[in-house]
mmCIF file of C-alpha atoms in Angstrom:
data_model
loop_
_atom_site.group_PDB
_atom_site.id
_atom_site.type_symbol
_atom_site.label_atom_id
_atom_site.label_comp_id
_atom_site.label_asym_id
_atom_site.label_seq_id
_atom_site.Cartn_x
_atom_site.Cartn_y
_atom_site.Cartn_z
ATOM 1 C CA UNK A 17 -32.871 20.189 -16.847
ATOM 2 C CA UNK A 18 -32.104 20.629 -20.712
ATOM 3 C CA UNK A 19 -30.714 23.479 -22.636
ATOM 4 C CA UNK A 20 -32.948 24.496 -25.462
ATOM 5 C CA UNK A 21 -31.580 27.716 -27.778
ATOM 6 C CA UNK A 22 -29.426 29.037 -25.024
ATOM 7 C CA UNK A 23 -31.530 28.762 -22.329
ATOM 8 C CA UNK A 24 -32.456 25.866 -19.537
ATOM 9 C CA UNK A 25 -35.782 24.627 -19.350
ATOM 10 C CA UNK A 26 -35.898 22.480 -15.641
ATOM 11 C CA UNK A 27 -38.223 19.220 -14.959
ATOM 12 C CA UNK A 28 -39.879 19.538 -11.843
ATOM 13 C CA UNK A 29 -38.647 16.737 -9.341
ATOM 14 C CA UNK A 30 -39.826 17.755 -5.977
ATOM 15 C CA UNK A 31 -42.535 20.338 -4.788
ATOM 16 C CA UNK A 32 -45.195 21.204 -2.322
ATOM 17 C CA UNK A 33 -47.975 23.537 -2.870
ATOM 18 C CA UNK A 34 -49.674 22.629 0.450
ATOM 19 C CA UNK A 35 -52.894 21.734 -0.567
ATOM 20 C CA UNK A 36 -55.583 20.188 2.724
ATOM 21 C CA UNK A 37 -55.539 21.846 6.057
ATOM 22 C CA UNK A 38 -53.747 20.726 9.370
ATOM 23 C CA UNK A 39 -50.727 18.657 9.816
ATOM 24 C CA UNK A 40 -47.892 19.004 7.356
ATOM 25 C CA UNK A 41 -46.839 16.691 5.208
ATOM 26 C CA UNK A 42 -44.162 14.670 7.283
ATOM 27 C CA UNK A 43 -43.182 12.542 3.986
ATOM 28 C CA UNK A 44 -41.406 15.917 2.819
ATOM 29 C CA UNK A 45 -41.150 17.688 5.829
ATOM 30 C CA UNK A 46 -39.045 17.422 8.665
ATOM 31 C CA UNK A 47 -39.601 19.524 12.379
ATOM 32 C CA UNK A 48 -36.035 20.426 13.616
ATOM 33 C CA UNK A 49 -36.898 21.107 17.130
ATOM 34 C CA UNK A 50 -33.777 19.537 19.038
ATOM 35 C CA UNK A 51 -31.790 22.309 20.905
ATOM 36 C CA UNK A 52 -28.319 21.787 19.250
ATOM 37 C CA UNK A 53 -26.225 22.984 21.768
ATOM 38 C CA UNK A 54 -29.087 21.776 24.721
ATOM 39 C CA UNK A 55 -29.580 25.336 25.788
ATOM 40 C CA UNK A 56 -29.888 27.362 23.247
ATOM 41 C CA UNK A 57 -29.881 27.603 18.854
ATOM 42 C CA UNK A 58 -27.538 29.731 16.979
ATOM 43 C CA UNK A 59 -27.649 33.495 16.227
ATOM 44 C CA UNK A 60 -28.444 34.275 19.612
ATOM 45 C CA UNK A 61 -31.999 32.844 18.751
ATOM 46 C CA UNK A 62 -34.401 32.508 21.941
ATOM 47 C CA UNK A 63 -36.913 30.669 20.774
ATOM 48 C CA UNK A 64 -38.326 27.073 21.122
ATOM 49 C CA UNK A 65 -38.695 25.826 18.092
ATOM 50 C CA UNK A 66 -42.005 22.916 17.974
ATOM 51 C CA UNK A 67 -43.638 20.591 16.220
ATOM 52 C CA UNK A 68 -47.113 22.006 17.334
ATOM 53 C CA UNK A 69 -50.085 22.897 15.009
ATOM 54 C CA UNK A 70 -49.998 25.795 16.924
ATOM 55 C CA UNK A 71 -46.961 27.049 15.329
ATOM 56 C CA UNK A 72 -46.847 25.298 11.819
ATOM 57 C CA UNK A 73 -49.887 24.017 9.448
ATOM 58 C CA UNK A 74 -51.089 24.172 6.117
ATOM 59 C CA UNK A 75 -55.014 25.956 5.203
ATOM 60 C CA UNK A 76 -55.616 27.756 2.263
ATOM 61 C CA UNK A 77 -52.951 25.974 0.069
ATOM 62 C CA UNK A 78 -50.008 27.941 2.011
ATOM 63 C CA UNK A 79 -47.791 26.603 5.093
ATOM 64 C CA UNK A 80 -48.146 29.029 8.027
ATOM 65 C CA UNK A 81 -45.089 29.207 10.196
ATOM 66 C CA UNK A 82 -46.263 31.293 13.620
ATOM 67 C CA UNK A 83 -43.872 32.617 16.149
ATOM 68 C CA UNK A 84 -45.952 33.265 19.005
ATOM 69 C CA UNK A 85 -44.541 35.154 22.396
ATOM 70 C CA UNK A 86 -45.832 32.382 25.484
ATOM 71 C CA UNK A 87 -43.801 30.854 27.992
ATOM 72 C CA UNK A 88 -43.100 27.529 26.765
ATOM 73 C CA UNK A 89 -40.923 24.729 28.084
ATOM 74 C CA UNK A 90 -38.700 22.094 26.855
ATOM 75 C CA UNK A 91 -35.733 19.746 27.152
ATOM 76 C CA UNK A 92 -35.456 21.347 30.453
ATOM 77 C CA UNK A 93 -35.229 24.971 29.026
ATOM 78 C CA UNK A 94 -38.105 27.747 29.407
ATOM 79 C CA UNK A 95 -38.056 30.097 26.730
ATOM 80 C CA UNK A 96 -40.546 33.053 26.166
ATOM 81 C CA UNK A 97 -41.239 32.122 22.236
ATOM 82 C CA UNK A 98 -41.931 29.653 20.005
ATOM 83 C CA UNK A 99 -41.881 29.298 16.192
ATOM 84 C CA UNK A 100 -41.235 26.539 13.643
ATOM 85 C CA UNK A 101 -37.891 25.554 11.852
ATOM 86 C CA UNK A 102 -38.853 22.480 8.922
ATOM 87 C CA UNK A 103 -36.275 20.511 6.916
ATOM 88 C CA UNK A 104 -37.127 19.268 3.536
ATOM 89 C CA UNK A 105 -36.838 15.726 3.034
ATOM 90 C CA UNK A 106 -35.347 16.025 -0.203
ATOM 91 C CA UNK A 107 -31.663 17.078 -1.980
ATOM 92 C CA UNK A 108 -30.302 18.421 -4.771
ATOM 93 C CA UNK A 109 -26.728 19.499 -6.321
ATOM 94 C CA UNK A 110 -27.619 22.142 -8.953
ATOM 95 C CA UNK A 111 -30.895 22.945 -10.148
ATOM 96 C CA UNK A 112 -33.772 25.783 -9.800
ATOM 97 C CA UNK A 113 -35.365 26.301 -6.373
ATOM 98 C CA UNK A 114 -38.482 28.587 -5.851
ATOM 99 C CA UNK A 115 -40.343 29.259 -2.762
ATOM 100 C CA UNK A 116 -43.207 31.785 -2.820
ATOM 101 C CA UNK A 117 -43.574 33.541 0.783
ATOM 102 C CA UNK A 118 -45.066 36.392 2.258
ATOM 103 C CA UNK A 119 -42.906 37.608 5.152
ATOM 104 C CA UNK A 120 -43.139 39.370 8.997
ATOM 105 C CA UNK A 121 -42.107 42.319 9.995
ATOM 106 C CA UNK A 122 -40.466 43.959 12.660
ATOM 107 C CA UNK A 123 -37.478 44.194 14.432
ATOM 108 C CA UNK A 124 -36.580 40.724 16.302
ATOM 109 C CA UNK A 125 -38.212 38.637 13.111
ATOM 110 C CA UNK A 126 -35.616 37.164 10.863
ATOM 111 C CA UNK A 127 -37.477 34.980 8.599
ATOM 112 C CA UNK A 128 -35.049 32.370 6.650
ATOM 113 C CA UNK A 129 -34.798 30.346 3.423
ATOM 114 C CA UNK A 130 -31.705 27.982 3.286
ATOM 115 C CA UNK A 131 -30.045 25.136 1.722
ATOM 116 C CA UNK A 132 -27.533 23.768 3.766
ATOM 117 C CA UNK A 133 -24.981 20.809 2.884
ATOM 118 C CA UNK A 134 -26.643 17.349 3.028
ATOM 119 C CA UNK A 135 -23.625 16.349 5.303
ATOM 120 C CA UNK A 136 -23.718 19.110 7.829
ATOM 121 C CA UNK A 137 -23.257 18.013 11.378
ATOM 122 C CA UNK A 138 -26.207 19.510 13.337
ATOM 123 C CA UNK A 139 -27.492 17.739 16.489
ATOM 124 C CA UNK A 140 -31.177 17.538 15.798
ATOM 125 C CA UNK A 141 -31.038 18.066 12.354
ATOM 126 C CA UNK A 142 -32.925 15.690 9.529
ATOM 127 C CA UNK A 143 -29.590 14.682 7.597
ATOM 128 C CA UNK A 144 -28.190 14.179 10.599
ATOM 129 C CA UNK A 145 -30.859 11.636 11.800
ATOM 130 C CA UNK A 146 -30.088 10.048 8.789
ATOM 131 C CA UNK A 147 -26.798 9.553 9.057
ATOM 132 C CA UNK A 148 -25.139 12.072 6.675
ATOM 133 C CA UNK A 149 -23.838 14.334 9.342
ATOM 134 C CA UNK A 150 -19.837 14.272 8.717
ATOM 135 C CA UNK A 151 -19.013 17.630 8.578
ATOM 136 C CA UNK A 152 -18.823 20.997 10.295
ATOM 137 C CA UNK A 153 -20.336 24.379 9.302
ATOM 138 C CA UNK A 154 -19.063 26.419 7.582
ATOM 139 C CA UNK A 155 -17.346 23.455 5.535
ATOM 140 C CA UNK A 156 -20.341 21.642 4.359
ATOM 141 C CA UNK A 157 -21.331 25.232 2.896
ATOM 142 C CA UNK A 158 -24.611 27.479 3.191
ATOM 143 C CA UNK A 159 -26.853 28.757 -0.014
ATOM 144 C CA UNK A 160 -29.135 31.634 2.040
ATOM 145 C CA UNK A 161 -31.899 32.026 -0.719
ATOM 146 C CA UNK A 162 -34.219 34.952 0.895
ATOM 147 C CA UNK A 163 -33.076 36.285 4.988
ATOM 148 C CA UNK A 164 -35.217 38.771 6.251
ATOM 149 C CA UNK A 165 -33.444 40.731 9.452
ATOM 150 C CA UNK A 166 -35.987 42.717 10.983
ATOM 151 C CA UNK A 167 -33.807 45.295 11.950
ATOM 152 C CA UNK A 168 -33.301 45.893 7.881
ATOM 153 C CA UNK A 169 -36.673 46.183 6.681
ATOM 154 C CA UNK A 170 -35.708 47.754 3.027
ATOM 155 C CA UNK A 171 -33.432 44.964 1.932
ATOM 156 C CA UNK A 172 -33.381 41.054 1.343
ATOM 157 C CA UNK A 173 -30.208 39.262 1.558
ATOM 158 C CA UNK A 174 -28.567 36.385 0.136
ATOM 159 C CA UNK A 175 -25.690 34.244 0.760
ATOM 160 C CA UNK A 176 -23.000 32.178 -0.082
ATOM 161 C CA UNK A 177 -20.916 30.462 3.018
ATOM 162 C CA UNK A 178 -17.904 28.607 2.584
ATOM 163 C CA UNK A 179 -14.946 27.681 4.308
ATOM 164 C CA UNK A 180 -11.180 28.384 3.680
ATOM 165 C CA UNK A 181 -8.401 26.020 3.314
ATOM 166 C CA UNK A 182 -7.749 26.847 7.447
ATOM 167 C CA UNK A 183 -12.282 25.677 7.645
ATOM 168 C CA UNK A 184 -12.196 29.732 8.615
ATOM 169 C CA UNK A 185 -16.001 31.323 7.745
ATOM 170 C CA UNK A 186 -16.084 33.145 4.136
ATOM 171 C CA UNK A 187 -19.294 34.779 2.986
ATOM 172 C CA UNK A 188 -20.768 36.535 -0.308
ATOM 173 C CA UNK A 189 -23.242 38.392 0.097
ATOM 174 C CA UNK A 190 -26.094 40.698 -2.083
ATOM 175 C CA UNK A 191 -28.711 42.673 -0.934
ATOM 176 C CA UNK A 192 -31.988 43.280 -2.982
ATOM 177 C CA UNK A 193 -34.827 45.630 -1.972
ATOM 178 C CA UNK A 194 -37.804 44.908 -0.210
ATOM 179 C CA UNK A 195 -41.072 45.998 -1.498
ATOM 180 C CA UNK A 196 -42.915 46.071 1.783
ATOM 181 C CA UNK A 197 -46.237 45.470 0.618
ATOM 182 C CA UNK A 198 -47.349 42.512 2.486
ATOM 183 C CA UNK A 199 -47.735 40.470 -0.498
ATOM 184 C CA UNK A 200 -46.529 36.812 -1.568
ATOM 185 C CA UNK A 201 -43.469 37.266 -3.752
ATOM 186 C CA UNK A 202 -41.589 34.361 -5.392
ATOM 187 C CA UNK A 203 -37.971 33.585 -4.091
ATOM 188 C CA UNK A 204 -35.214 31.414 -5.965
ATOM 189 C CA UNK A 205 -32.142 30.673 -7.397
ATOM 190 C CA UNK A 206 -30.460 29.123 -10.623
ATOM 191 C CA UNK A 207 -27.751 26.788 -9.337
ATOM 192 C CA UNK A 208 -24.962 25.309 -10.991
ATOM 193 C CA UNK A 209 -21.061 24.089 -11.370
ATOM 194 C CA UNK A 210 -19.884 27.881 -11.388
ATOM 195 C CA UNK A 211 -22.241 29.390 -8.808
ATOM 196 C CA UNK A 212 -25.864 29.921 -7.672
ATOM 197 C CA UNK A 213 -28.243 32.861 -8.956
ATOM 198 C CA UNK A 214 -30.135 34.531 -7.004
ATOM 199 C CA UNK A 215 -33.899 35.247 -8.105
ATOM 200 C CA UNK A 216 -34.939 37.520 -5.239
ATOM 201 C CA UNK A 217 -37.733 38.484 -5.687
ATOM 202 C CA UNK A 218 -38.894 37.277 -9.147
ATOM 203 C CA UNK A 219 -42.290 39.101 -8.620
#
């Protein structure tokens, strides 16, 4: 990015505006299915998470992510759900990041858009595949961009997770409200040395 009168003007380096139909791209996209704990995923989540058109594809120049209630089984756990949880291939210190989403509703949805630290260790996840997992969360720090609890249906949150000297959880967090009009609307933030910006929603 460049600074012209006062303001930033950012180069794009890395998108996807899911053009075709089917599969998604797996050269930017990564399916995080691995149970990290082998029974269960955080939050309290009880869901399988797959790598199954049936739950994730592109059409229509949007990715679909589909949480579907069926009895599903795997890595030796049965779980009544299923839904889709993608990694990007791709990361950044500072910068712009927009994702344009339309979101569910209803209590028990809690649709999520996150940057984690490249070097998180989480069994399963893509850094981690790659080798960069070295460090615990909260430590290697959370950016929550747009979260969407279904049991709040008037406001979007976004936060900031850290770690104290003792690696005890800190949080910021900033609540927006939701238009609940069942409409695409453009998520982001502005990120740099000082601190990240949210953009929620731009439009």
């Amino acid at each position: 990015d460049i600074c012209v009168g006062g303001s930033i003007e950012y180069t794009l380096i890395w998108n996807d505006e899911f053009d075709g139909n089917g599969t998604i791209d797996s050269s930017k996209w990564f399916h995080q299915t691995q149970l990290p704990n082998g029974n269960s995923w955080y939050n309290n989540e009880i869901q399988h998470y797959t790598d199954r058109l049936d739950n994730s594809y592109v059409s229509d120049g949007t990715l679909k992510i589909v949480a579907k209630k069926e009895t599903y089984t795997d890595q030796g756990q049965t779980k009544e759900y299923t839904s889709a949880r993608l990694n990007s291939k791709y990361a950044i210190t500072y910068g712009k990041v927009e994702i344009r989403a339309k979101l569910p509703e209803g209590i028990g949805t809690w649709p999520a858009i996150w940057m984690l630290g490249q070097n998180i260790s989480e069994p399963g996840a893509y850094w981690q595949t790659q080798g960069y997992g070295t460090t615990s969360w909260p430590s290697c720090g959370e950016i929550d961009i747009m979260e969407y609890v279904g049991n709040s249906p008037d406001e979007i949150l976004n936060t900031l997770h850290f770690a104290d000297k003792f690696d005890n959880h800190q949080y910021i967090e900033s609540s927006t409200p939701y238009i609940q009009d069942k409409e695409f609307h453009l998520y982001g933030i502005e990120w740099d040395e000082n601190n990240p910006r949210p953009l929620i929603p731009a439009n």
